[in-house]
mmCIF file of C-alpha atoms in Angstrom:
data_model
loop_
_atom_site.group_PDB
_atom_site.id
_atom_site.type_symbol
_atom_site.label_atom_id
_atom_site.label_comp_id
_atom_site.label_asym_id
_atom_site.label_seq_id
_atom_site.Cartn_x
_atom_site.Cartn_y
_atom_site.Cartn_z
ATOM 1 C CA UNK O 1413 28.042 91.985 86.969
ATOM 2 C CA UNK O 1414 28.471 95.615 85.210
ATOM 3 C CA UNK O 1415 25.127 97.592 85.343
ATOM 4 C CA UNK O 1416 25.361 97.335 81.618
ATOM 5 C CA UNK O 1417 25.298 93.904 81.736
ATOM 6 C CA UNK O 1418 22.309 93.896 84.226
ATOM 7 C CA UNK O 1419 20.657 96.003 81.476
ATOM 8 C CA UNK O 1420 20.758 93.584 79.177
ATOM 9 C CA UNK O 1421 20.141 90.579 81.426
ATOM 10 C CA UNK O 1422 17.128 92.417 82.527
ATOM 11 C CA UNK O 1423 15.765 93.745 79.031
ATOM 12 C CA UNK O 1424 15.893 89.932 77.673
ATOM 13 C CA UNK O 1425 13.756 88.926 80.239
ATOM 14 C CA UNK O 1426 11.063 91.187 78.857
ATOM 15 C CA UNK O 1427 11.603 89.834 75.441
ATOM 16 C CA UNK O 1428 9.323 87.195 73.618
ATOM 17 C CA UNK O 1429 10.022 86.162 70.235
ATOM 18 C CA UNK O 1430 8.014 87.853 67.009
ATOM 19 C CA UNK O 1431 6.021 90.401 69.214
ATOM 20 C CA UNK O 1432 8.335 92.005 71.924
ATOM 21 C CA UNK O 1433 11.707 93.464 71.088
ATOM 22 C CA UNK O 1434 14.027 94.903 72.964
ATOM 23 C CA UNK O 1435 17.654 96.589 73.400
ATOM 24 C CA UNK O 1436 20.118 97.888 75.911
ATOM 25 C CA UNK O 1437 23.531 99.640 75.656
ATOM 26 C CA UNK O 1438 25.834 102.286 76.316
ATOM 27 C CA UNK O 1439 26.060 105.568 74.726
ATOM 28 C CA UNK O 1440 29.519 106.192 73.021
ATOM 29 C CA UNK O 1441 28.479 110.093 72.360
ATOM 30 C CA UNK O 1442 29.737 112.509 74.387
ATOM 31 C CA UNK O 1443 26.578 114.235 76.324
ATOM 32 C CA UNK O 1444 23.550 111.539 74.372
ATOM 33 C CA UNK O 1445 20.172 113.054 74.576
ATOM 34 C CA UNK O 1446 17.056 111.978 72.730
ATOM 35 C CA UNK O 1447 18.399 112.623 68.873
ATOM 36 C CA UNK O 1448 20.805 109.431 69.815
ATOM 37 C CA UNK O 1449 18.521 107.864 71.956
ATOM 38 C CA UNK O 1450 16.009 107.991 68.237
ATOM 39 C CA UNK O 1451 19.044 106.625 66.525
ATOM 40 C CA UNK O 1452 19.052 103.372 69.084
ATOM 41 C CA UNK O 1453 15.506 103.061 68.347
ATOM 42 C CA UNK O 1454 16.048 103.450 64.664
ATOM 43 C CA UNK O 1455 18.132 100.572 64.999
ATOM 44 C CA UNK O 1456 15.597 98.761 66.466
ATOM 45 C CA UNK O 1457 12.583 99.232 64.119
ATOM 46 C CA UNK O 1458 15.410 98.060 61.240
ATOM 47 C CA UNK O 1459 16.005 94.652 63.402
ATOM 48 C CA UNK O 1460 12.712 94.436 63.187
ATOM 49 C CA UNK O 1461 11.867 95.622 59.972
ATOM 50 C CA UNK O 1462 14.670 92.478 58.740
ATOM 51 C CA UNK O 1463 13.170 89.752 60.653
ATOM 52 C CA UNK O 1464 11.732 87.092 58.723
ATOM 53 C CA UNK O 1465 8.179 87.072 60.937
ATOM 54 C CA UNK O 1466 7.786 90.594 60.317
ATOM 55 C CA UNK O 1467 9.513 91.501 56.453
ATOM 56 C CA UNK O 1468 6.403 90.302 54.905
ATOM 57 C CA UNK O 1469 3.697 93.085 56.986
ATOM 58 C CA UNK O 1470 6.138 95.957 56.207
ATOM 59 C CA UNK O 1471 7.266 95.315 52.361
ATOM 60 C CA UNK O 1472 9.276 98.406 51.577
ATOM 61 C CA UNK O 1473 9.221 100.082 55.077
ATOM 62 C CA UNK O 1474 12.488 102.211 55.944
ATOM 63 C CA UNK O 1475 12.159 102.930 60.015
ATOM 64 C CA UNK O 1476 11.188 106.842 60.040
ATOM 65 C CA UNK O 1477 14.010 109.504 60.772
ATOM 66 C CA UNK O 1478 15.987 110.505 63.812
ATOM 67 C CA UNK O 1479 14.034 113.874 64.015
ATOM 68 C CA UNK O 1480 10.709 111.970 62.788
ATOM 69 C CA UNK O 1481 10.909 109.989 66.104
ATOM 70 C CA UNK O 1482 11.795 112.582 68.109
ATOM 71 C CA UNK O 1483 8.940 114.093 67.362
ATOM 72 C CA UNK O 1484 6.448 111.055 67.774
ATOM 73 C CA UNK O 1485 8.044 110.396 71.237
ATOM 74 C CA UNK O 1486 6.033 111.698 74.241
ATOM 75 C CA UNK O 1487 7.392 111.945 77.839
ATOM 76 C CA UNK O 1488 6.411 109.761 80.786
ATOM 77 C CA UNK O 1489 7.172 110.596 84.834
ATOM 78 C CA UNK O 1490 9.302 108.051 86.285
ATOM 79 C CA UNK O 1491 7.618 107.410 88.695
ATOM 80 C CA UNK O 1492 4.776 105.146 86.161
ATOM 81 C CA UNK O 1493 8.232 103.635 83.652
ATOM 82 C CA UNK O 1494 8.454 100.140 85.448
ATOM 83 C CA UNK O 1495 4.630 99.317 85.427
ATOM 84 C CA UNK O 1496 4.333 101.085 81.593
ATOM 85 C CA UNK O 1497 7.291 98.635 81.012
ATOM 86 C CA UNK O 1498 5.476 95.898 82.206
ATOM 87 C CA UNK O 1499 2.699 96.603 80.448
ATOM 88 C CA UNK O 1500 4.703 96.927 77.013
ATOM 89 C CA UNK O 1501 6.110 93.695 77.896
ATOM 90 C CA UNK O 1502 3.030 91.520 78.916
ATOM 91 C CA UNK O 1503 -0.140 92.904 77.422
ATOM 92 C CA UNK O 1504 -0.910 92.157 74.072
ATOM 93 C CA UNK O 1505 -1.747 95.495 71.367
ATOM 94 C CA UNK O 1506 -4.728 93.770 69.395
ATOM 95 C CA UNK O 1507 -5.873 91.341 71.920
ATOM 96 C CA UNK O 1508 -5.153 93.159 75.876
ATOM 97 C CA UNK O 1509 -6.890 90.122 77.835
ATOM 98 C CA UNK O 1510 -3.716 88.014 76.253
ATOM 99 C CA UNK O 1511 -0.474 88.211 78.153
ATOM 100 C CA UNK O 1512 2.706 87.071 76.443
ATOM 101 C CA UNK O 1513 4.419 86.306 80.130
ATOM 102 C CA UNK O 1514 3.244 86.093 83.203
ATOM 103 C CA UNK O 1515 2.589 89.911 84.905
ATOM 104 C CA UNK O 1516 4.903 88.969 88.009
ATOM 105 C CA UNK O 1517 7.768 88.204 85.653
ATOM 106 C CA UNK O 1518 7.539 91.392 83.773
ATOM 107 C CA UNK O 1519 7.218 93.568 86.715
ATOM 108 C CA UNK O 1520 10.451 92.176 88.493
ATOM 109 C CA UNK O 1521 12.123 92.931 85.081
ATOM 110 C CA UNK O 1522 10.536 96.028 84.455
ATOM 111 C CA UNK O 1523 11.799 97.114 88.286
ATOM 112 C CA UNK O 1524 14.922 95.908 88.277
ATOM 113 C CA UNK O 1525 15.294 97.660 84.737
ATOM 114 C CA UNK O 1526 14.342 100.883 85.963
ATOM 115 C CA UNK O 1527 15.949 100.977 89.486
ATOM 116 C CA UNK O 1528 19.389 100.236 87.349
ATOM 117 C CA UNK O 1529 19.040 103.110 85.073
ATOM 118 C CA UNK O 1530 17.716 105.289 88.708
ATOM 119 C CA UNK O 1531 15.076 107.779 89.555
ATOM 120 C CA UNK O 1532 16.661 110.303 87.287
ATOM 121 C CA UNK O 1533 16.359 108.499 84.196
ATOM 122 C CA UNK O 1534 14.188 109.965 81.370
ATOM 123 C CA UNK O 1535 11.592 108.380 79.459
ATOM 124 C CA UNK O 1536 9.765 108.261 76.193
ATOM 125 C CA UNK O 1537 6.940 106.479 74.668
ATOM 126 C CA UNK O 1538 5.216 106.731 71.158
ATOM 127 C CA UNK O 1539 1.812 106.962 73.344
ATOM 128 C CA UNK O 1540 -0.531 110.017 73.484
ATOM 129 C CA UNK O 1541 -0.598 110.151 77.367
ATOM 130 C CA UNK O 1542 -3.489 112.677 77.289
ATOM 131 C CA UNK O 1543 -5.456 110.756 75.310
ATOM 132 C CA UNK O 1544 -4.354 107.598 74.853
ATOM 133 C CA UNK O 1545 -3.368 107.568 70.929
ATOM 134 C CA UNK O 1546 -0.517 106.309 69.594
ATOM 135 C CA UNK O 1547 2.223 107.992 67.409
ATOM 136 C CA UNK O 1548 3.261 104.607 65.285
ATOM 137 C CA UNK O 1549 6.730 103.909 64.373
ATOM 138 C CA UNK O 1550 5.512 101.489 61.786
ATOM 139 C CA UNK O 1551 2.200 100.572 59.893
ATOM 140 C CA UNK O 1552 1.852 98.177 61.961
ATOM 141 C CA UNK O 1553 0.237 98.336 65.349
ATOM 142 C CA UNK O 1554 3.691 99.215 68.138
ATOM 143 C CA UNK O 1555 4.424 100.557 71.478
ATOM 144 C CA UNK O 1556 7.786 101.581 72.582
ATOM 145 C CA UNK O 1557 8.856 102.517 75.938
ATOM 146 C CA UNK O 1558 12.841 104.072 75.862
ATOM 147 C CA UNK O 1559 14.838 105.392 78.965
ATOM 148 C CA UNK O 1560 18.149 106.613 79.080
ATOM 149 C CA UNK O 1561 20.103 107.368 82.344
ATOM 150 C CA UNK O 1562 22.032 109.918 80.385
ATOM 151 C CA UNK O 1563 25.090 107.171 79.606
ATOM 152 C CA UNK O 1564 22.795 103.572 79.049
ATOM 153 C CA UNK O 1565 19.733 103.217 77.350
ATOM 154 C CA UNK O 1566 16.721 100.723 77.534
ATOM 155 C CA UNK O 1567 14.456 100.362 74.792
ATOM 156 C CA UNK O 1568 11.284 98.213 74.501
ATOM 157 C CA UNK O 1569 8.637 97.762 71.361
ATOM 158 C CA UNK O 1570 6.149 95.288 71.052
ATOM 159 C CA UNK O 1571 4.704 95.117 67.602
ATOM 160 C CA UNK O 1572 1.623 93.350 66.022
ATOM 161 C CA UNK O 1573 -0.551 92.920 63.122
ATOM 162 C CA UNK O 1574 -4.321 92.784 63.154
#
């Protein structure tokens, strides 16, 4: 199996239907940094901006810009990106004592994830990490976590409604 296909194998494993979305690939730009790493998550708030559990909480939303999410996208070590992948993956926005899969599960994924794309991957969150706040991507409650190794990408959003 093709690291791209391990990707993918191990982003779906962090997925759960209506809350946590995710999305893997392969850059076909020559040199990708975070403008076309915004476009892949563009793409993703518009999957998710089309499906049927979530069209009726964002009537009329248009997923914000490439530079727009550039600029709500924060920086996080890589050391902490499997266990803040976990984390996006298993504990719930509104309600955080609710997990939507078991911790252990998420944290193989999340690890596997992370070792694939390698300890010189970059990531990105919408999260404040000085003080906790979050730069939404929708008007909805969200948290994304995105890494790129410089040719694949990872992206992972949970979203919810109060």
């Amino acid at each position: 199996m093709g690291v791209l296909a391990e990707l993918e194998a191990g982003m779906a494993d962090l997925s759960t239907p209506m809350r946590v979305y995710v999305a893997a690939g392969r850059f076909t730009e020559p040199e990708p940094d975070l403008p076309e790493l915004a476009a892949r998550i563009r793409t993703l708030l518009a999957v998710i901006a089309a499906d049927d559990a979530w069209r009726r909480f964002l009537p009329g939303y248009s997923p914000p810009s490439v530079p727009e999410i550039c600029t709500s996208l924060e920086a996080v070590e890589t050391h902490g990106a499997a266990s803040f992948l976990a984390q996006v993956a298993t504990v719930d926005l509104v309600w955080p004592s609710h997990r939507h899969m078991p911790v252990e599960t998420a944290e193989r994924a999340a690890d596997r994830v992370t070792s694939l794309l390698g300890p010189a991957a970059r990531w990105w969150t919408n999260h404040d990490t000085e003080c906790g706040a979050v730069n939404g991507l929708t008007p909805l409650f969200d948290s994304l976590l995105a890494g790129t190794d410089g040719e694949h990408f990872t992206l992972a959003l949970q979203i919810a409604d109060d």
